[in-house]
Coordinates of C-alpha atoms in Angstrom, one line a residue:
Chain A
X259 CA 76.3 -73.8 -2.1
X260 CA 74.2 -73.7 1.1
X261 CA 72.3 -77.2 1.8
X262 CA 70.1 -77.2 4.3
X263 CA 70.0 -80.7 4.9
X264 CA 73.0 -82.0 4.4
X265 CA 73.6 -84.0 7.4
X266 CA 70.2 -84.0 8.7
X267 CA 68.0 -86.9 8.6
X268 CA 64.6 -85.2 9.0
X269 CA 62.3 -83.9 5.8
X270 CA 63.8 -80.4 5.2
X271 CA 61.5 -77.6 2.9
X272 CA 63.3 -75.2 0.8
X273 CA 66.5 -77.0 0.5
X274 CA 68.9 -76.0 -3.1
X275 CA 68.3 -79.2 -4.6
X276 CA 64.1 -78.5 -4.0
X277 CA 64.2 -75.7 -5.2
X278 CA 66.8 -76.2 -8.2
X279 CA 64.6 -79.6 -8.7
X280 CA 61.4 -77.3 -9.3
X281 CA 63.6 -75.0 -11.8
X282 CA 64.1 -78.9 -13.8
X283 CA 61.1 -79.9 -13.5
X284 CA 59.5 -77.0 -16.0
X285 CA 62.3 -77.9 -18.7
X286 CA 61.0 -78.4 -22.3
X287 CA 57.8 -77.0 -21.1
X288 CA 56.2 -73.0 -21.7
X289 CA 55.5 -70.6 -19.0
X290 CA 53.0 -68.5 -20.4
X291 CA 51.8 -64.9 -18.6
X292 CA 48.0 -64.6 -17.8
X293 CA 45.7 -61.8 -16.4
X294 CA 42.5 -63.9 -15.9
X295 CA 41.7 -67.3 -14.7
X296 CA 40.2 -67.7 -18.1
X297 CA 43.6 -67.3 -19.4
X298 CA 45.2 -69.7 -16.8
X299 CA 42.7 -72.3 -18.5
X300 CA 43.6 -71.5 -22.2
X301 CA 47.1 -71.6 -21.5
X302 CA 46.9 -75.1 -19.6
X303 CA 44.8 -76.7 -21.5
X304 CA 47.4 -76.0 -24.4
X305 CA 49.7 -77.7 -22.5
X306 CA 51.7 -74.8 -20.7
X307 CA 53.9 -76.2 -18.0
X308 CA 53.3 -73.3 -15.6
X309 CA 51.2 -70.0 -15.7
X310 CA 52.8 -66.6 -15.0
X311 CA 49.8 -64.7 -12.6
X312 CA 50.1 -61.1 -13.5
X313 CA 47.7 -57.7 -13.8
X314 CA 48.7 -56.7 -17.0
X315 CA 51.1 -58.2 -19.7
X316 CA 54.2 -56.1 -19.8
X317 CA 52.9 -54.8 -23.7
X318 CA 50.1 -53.3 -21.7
X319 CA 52.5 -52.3 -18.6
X320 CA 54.4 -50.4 -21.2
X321 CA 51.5 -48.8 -22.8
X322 CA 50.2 -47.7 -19.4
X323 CA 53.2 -46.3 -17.8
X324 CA 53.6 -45.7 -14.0
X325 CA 54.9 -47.9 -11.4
X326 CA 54.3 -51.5 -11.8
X327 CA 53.8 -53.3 -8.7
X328 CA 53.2 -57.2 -7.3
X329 CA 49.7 -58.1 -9.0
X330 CA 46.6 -58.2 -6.1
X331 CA 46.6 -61.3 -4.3
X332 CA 43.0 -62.1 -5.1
X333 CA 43.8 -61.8 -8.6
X334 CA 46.4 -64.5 -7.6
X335 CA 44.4 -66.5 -5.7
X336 CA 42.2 -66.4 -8.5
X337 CA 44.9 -67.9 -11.1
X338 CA 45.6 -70.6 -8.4
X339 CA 42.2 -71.6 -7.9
X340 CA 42.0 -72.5 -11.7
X341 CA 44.5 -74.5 -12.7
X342 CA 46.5 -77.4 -11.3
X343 CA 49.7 -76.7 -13.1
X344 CA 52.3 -74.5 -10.9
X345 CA 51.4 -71.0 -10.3
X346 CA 54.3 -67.9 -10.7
X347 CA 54.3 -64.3 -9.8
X348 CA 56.4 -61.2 -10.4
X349 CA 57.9 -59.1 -7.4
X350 CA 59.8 -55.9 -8.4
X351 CA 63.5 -56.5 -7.7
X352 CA 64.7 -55.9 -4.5
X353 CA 61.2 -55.9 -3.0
X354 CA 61.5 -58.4 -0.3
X355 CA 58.1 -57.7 1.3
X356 CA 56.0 -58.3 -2.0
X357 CA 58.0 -61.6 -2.0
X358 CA 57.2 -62.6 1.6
X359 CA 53.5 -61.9 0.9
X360 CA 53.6 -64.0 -2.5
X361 CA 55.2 -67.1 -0.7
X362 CA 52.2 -66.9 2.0
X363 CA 50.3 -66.8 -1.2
X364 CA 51.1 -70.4 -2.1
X365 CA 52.6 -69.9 -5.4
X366 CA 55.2 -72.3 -6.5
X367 CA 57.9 -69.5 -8.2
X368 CA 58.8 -66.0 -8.0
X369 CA 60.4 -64.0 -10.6
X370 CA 61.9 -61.1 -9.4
X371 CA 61.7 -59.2 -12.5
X372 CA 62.5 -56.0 -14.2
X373 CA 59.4 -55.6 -15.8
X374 CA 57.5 -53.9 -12.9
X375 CA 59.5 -51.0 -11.6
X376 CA 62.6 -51.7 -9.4
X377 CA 62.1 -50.8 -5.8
X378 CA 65.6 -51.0 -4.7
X379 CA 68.7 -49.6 -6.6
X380 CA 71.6 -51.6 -5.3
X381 CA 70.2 -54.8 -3.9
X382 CA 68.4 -57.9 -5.2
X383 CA 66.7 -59.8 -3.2
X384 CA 68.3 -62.2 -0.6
X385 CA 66.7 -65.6 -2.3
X386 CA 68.5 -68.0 0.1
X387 CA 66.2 -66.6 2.8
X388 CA 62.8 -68.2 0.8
X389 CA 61.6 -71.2 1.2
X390 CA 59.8 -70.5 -2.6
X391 CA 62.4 -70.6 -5.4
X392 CA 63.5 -67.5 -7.6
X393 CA 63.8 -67.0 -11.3
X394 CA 65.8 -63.9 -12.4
X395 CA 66.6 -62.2 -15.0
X396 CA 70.2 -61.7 -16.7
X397 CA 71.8 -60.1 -19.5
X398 CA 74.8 -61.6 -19.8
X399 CA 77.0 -64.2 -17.1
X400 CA 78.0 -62.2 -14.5
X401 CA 74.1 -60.7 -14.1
X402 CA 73.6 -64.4 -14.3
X403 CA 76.5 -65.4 -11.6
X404 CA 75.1 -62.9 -9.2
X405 CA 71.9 -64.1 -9.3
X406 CA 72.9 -68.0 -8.3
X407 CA 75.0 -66.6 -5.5
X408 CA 72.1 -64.7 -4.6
X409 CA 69.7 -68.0 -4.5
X410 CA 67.8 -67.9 -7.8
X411 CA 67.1 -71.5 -8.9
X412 CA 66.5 -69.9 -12.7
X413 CA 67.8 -67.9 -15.0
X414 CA 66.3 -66.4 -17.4
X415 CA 67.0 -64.2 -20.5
X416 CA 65.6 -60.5 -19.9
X417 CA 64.9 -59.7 -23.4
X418 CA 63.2 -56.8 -23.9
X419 CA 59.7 -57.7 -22.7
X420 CA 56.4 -56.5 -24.0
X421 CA 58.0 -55.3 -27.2
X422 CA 57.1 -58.5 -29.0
X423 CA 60.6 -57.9 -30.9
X424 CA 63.0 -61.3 -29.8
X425 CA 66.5 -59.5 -30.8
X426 CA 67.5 -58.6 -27.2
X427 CA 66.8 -62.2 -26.0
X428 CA 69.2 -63.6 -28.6
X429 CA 71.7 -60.9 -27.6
X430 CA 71.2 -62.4 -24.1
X431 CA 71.4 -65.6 -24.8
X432 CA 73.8 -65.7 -27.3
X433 CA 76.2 -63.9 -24.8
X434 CA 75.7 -65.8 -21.5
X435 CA 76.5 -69.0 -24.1
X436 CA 79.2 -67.6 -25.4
X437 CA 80.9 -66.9 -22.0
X438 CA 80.1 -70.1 -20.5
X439 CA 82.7 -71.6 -23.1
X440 CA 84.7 -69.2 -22.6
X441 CA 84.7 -70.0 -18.7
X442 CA 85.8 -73.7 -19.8
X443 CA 88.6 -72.8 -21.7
X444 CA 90.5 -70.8 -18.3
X445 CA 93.0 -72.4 -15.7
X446 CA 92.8 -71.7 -11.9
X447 CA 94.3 -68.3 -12.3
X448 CA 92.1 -67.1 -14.9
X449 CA 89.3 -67.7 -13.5
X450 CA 90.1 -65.7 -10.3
X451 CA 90.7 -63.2 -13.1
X452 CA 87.0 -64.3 -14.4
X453 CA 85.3 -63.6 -11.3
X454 CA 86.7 -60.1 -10.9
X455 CA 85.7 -59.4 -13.9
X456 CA 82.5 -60.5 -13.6
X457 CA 81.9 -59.5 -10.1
X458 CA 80.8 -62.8 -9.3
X459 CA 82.1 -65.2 -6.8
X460 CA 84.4 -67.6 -7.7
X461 CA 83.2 -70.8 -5.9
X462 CA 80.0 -70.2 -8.8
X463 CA 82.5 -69.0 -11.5
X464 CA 84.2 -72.2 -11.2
X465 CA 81.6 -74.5 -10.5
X466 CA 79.9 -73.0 -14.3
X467 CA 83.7 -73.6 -15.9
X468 CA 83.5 -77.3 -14.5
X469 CA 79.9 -78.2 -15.6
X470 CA 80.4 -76.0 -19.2
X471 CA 76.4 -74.9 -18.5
X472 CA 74.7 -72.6 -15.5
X473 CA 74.3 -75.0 -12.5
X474 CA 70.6 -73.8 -12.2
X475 CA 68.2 -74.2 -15.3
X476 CA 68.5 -71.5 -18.2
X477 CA 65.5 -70.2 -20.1
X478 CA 64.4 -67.6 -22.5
X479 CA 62.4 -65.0 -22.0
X480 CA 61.5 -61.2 -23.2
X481 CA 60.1 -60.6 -26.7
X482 CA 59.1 -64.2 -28.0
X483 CA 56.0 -64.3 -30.4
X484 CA 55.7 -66.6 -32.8
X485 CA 56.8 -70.4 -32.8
X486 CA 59.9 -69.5 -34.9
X487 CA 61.2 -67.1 -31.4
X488 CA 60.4 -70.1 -29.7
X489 CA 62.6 -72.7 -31.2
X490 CA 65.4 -70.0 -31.9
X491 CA 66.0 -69.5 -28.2
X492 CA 65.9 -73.1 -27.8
X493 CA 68.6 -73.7 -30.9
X494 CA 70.0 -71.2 -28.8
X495 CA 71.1 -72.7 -25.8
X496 CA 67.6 -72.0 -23.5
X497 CA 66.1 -75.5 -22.0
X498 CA 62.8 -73.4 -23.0
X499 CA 60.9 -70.1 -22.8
X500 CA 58.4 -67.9 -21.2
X501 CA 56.0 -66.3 -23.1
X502 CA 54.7 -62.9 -22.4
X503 CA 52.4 -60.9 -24.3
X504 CA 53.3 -62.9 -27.1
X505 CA 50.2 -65.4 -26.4
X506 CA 47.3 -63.1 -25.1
X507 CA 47.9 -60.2 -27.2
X508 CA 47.8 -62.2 -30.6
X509 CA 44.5 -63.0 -32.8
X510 CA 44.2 -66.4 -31.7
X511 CA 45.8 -67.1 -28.2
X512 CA 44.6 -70.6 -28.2
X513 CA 45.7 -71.8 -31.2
X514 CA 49.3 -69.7 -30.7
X515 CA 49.5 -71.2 -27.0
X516 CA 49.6 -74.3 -28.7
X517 CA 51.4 -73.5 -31.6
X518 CA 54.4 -72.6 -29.0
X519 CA 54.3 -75.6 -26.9
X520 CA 54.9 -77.8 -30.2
X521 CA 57.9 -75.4 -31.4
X522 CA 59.9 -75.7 -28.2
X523 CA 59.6 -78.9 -27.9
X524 CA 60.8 -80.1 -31.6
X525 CA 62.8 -76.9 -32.0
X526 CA 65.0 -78.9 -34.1
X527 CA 62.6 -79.7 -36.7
X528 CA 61.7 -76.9 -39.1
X529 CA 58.9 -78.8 -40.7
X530 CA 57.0 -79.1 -37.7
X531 CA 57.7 -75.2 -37.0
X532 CA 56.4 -74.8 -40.7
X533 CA 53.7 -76.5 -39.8
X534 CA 52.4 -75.3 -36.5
X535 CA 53.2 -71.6 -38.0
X536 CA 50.2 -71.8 -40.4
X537 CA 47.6 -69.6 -39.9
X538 CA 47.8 -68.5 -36.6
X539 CA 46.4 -65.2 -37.4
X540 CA 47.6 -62.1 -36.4
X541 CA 51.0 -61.8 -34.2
X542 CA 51.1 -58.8 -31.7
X543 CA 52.3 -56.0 -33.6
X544 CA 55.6 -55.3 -32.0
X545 CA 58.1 -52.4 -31.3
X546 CA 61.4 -52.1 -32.9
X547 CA 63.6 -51.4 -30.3
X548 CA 65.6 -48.4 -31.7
X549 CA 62.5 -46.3 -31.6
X550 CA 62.4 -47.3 -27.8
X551 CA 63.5 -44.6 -25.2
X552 CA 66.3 -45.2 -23.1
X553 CA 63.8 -44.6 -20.0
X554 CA 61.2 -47.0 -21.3
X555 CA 64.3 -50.4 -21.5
X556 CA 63.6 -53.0 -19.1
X557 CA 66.7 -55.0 -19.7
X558 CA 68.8 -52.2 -18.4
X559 CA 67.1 -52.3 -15.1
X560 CA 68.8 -55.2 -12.3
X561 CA 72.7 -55.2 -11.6
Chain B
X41 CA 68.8 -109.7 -23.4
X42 CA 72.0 -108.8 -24.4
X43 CA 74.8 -107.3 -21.7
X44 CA 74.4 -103.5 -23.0
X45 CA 70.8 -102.9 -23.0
X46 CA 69.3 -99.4 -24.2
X47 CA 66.9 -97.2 -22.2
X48 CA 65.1 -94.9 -23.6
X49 CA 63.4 -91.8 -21.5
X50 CA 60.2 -89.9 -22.6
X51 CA 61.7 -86.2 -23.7
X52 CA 58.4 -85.0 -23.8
X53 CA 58.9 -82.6 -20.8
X54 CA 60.8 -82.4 -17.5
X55 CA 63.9 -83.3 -16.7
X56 CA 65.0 -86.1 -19.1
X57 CA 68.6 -85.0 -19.3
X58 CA 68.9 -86.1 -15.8
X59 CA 67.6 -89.5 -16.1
X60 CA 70.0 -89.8 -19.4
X61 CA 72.8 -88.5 -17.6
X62 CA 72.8 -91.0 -14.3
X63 CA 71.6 -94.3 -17.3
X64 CA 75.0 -93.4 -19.0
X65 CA 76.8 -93.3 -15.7
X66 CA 75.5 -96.8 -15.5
X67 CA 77.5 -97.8 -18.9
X68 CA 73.6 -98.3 -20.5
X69 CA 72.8 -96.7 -23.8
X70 CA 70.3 -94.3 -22.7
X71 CA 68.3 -92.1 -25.7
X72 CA 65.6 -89.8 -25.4
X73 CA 62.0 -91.0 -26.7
X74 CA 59.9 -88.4 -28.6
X75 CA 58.4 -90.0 -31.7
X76 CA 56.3 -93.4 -31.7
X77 CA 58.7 -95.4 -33.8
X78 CA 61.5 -94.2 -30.9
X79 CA 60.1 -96.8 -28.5
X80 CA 60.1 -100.0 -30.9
X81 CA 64.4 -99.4 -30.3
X82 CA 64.4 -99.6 -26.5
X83 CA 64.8 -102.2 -23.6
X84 CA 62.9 -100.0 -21.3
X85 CA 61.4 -96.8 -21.0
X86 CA 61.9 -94.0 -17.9
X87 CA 59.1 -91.5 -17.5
X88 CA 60.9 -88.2 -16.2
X89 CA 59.7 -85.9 -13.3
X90 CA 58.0 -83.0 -14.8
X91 CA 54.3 -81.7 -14.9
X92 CA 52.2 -84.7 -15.2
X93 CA 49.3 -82.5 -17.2
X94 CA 51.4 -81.2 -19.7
X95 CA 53.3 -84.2 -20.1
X96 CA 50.2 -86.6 -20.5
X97 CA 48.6 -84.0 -23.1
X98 CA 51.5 -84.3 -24.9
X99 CA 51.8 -87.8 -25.3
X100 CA 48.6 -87.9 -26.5
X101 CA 49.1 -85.3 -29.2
X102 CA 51.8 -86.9 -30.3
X103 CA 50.6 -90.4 -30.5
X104 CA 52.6 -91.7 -27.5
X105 CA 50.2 -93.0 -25.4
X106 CA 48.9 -95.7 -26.9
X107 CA 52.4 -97.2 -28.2
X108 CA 53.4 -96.7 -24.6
X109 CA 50.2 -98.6 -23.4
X110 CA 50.7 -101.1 -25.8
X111 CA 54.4 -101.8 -24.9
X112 CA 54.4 -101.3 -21.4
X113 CA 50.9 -104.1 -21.9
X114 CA 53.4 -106.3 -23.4
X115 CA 55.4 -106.4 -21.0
X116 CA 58.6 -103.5 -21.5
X117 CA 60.2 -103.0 -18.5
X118 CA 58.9 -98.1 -17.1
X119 CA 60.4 -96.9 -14.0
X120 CA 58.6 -93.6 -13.4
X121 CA 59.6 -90.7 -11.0
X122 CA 57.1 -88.0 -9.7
X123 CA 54.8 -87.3 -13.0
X124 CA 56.0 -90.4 -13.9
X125 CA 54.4 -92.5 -11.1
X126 CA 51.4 -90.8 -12.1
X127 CA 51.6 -92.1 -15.6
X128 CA 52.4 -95.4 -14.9
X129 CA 48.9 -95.3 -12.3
X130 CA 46.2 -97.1 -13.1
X131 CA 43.8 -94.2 -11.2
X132 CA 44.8 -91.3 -10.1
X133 CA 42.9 -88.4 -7.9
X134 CA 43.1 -84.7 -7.9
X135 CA 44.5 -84.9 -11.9
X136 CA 43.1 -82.5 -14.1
X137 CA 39.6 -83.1 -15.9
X138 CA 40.5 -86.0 -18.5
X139 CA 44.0 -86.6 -17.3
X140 CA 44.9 -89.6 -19.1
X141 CA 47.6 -91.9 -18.2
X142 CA 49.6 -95.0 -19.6
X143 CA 49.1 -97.1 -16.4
X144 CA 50.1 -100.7 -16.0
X145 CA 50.4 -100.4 -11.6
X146 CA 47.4 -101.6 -10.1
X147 CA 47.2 -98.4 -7.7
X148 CA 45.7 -94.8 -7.0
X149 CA 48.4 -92.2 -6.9
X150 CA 47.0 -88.7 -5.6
X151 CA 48.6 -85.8 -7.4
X152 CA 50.2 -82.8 -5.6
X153 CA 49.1 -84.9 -2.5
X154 CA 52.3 -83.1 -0.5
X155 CA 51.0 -80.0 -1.5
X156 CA 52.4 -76.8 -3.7
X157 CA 56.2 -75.7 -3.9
X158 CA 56.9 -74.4 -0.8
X159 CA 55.8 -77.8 1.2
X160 CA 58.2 -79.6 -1.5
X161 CA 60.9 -81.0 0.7
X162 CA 63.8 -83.5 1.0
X163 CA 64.2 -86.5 3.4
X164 CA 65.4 -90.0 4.2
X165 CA 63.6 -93.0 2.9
X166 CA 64.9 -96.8 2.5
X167 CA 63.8 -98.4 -0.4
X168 CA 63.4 -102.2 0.1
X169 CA 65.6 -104.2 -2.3
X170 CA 68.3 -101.4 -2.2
X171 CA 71.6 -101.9 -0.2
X172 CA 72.7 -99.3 1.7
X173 CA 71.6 -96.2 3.2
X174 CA 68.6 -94.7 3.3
X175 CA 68.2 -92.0 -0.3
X176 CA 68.2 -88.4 0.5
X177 CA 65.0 -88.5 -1.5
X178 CA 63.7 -85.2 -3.2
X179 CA 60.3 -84.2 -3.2
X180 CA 58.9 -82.1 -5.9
X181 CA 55.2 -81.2 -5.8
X182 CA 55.2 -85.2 -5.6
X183 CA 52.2 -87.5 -5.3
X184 CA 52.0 -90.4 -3.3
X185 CA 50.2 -93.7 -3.6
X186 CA 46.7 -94.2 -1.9
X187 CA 46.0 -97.7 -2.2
X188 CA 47.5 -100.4 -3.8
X189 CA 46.2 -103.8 -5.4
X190 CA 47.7 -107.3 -4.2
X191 CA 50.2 -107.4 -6.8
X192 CA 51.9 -104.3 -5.8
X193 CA 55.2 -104.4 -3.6
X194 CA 55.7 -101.1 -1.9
X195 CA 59.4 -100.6 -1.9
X196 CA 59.1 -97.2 0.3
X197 CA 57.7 -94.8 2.7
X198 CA 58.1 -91.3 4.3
X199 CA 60.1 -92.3 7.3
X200 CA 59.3 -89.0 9.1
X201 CA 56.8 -86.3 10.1
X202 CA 53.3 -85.5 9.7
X203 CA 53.6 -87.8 6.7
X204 CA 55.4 -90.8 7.9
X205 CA 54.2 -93.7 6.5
X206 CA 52.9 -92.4 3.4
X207 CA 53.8 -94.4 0.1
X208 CA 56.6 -93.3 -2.0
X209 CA 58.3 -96.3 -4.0
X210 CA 56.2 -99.4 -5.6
X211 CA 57.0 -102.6 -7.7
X212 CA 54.6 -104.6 -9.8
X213 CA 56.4 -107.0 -12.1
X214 CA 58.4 -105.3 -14.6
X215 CA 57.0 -101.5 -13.4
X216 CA 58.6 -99.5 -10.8
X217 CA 58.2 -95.9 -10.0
X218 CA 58.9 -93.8 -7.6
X219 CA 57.3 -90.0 -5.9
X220 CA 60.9 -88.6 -5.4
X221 CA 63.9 -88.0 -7.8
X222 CA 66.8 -89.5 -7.6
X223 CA 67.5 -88.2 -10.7
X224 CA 68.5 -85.1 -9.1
X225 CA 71.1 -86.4 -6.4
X226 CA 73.5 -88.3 -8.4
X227 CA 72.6 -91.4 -6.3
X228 CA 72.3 -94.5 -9.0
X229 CA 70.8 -97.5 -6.9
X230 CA 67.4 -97.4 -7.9
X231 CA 68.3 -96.9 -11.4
X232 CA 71.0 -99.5 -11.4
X233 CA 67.7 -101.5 -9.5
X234 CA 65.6 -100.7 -12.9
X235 CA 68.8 -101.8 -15.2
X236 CA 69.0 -104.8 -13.9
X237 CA 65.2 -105.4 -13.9
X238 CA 65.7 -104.5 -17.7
X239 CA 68.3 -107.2 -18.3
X240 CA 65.8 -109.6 -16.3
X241 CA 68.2 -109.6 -13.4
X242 CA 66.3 -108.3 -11.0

């Protein structure tokens, strides 16, 4: 991988191991999406670990149709002003200009993310090229592969956001898990084979097959709402989880904020789950996916 | 002290794995610490990097802090990195309203003080006490320390730039902690430092 400073003995921004650091440094914690400064608060006072700054929640992005775009910046600047926990934003994928302008914006991560409407059909965004760190979204390992080589310092599940229904995130996850195994179990030759398949490049193919886990943090996202999502993607193989409409679009964000936090941390403990899943009032109401256009599936989008 | 001494590391939040991962290297018997009771089975305690806020509102949900207080009072051997140099402060500035902390250095540790993400950065700094070259030291939305109190050995500073000189590595007695990770890069000194300070050889 590209390092900046390798040989260099003055203080270098934006180098791999900042940027993958930042990606380590949110582990075990929840990312939570807010509209509103108020929000921001609720969620960080319930101990989120970063706040995702966004106009709507994709439920309501969904609900709205049209093209969803980068959030305003003085909604942004708003979300920054409030809390001091680290600040992240969407760009559509492959929109390089909405990321310029959200790195001038201060905030700490970028997701690149197929929730707002793609603005390029063959290209992701060149991440090396940011001195802000990416997170982005996969469906399986070589969505995943491509991504690294492409600078993200995060993956994430895709899920199916906005749907509050967590079955495509455990699809996700369960595949990108499944393959990383795999990738350990193949000789040299294979895994030339491996990369072709994937369409990823080797150097990242074999680097995954040496370490048996992504070199770059792995998290769940994209339909979890209750505490129980929560510490299945963790059981799962995710070092933890953003929460989408999940928090704000419940009966009793606070209380579910918090409920959250507790479940991925002791995600191996059902009686703390049973616990912190008492009355939490209502959960967003959901969307099974097979009654879900083809046109209106985010996970699809990104390639 | 016997030859094999366990370490345990707060698995609150952040990036505990890596702290485990470069103790083991280091032959130590290194556990995470999540529950009260864990810390009555450890040596010494490491306080990862991670999100100071988060992690200091979940120690007190959980009935950490005080235990953590109490040992580290009594004299059990922290090293903190990043959020955990905050925690082992005994006053901090810019932490949010009610930050509480476990404290035990005699020094005020300003959070974020190198600024948001994109001003996160790497570079060279010599800790004193350390053979060898200077660590490629990792900076992380990291704090630094403001002022310290006459028992307090600083161990390292920014060596260049616009913050040259600034405070990044401290001693006092049985506590060290440090702004940057080195965690992160694989390189063990100033954890093999805080192993030896656990077995009282250092």
């Amino acid at each position: 991988m590209t390092n900046t400073a390798e040989n260099s003995t003055a203080s270098t921004v934006g180098t791999t191991r900042v940027k993958r650091g930042m990606a380590e440094q949110l582990k075990n914690g929840v990312i939570m999406d807010v509209v509103t400064p108020e929000q921001a608060k609720i969620a960080e006072d319930a101990g989120a670990v970063a706040v995702m700054a966004l106009e709507r929640v994709p439920a309501d992005i969904r609900k709205d149709g049209g093209v969803a775009r980068m959030s305003d910046p003085d909604m942004i600047d708003g979300i920054v002003e409030a809390v001091s926990i680290p600040v992240m934003a969407k760009v559509r994928i492959g929109h390089f200009v909405e990321a310029q302008v959200l790195e001038s914006l201060g905030v700490d991560f970028i997701d690149e993310s197929e929730v707002l409407t793609p603005a390029d059909e063959a290209y992701h965004i060149d991440k090396w090229a940011f001195t802000v760190p990416f997170v982005c979204g996969a469906t399986n390992i070589g969505e995943a592969l491509r991504r690294i080589a492409e600078g993200a310092a995060m993956i994430r599940s895709k899920g199916e956001a906005g749907t509050g229904n967590v079955v495509e995130a455990t699809r996700h996850m369960r595949s990108i898990r499944s393959e990383i195994k795999r990738l350990g179990t193949l000789d040299e030759p294979e895994l030339y084979g491996a990369a072709k398949e994937m369409r990823a490049p080797f150097d990242v193919v074999k680097e995954v097959a040496r370490l048996g886990k992504l070199p770059v943090p792995l998290f769940s996202a994209g339909g979890v709402a209750t505490p129980a999502d929560a510490a299945l993607m963790r059981q799962l193989g995710a070092e933890s989880v953003f929460v989408g409409s999940g928090i704000f679009k419940s009966g009793d964000p606070a209380k579910r904020a918090d409920a959250i936090v507790q479940a991925t941390l002791h995600y191996n403990d059902p009686e703390v789950i049973a616990k912190v899943s008492r009355g939490l009032g209502e959960a967003m109401v959901g969307i099974n996916l097979d009654e879900l256009p083809d046109g209106q599936r985010y996970a699809g989008r990104g390639w | 002290m016997s030859a094999t001494p366990t370490i345990g590391v707060l698995a609150l939040q952040g990036d505990t794995e890596e702290h485990l991962a470069v103790l083991r290297g280091l032959g130590v018997d290194a556990v995470p610490v999540l529950r009260p009771g864990d810390l009555d089975d450890v040596h010494g305690i490491v306080l990862p990097g991670g999100e100071s806020t988060t992690m200091s509102k979940l120690a007190v949900r959980y009935e950490l802090m005080e235990p953590l207080r109490k040992h580290v009072r009594e004299g059990m051997p922290a090293y903190g990195t990043c959020a955990g140099m905050i925690l082992l402060a005994d006053r901090i500035v810019d932490g949010a309203a009610g930050q509480e902390t476990v404290g035990g250095i005699d020094m005020t540790v300003r959070r974020n003080a190198f600024g948001r993400q994109t001003e996160s950065f790497e570079g060279p700094v010599a800790v004193d006490g350390v053979d060898g070259p200077p660590f490629d030291a990792v900076f992380i939305r990291a704090p630094w320390v403001e002022e310290t109190g006459p028992d307090v050995r600083v161990l390292g500073q920014v060596a260049h730039g616009d913050r040259a000189g600034r405070i990044v590595a401290v001693r006092q007695g049985g506590l060290l902690a440090t702004s940057f990770h080195p965690e992160l890069t694989g390189d063990p000194r100033i954890h093999r430092l805080f192993v030896d300070m656990v077995k009282g050889q250092a």
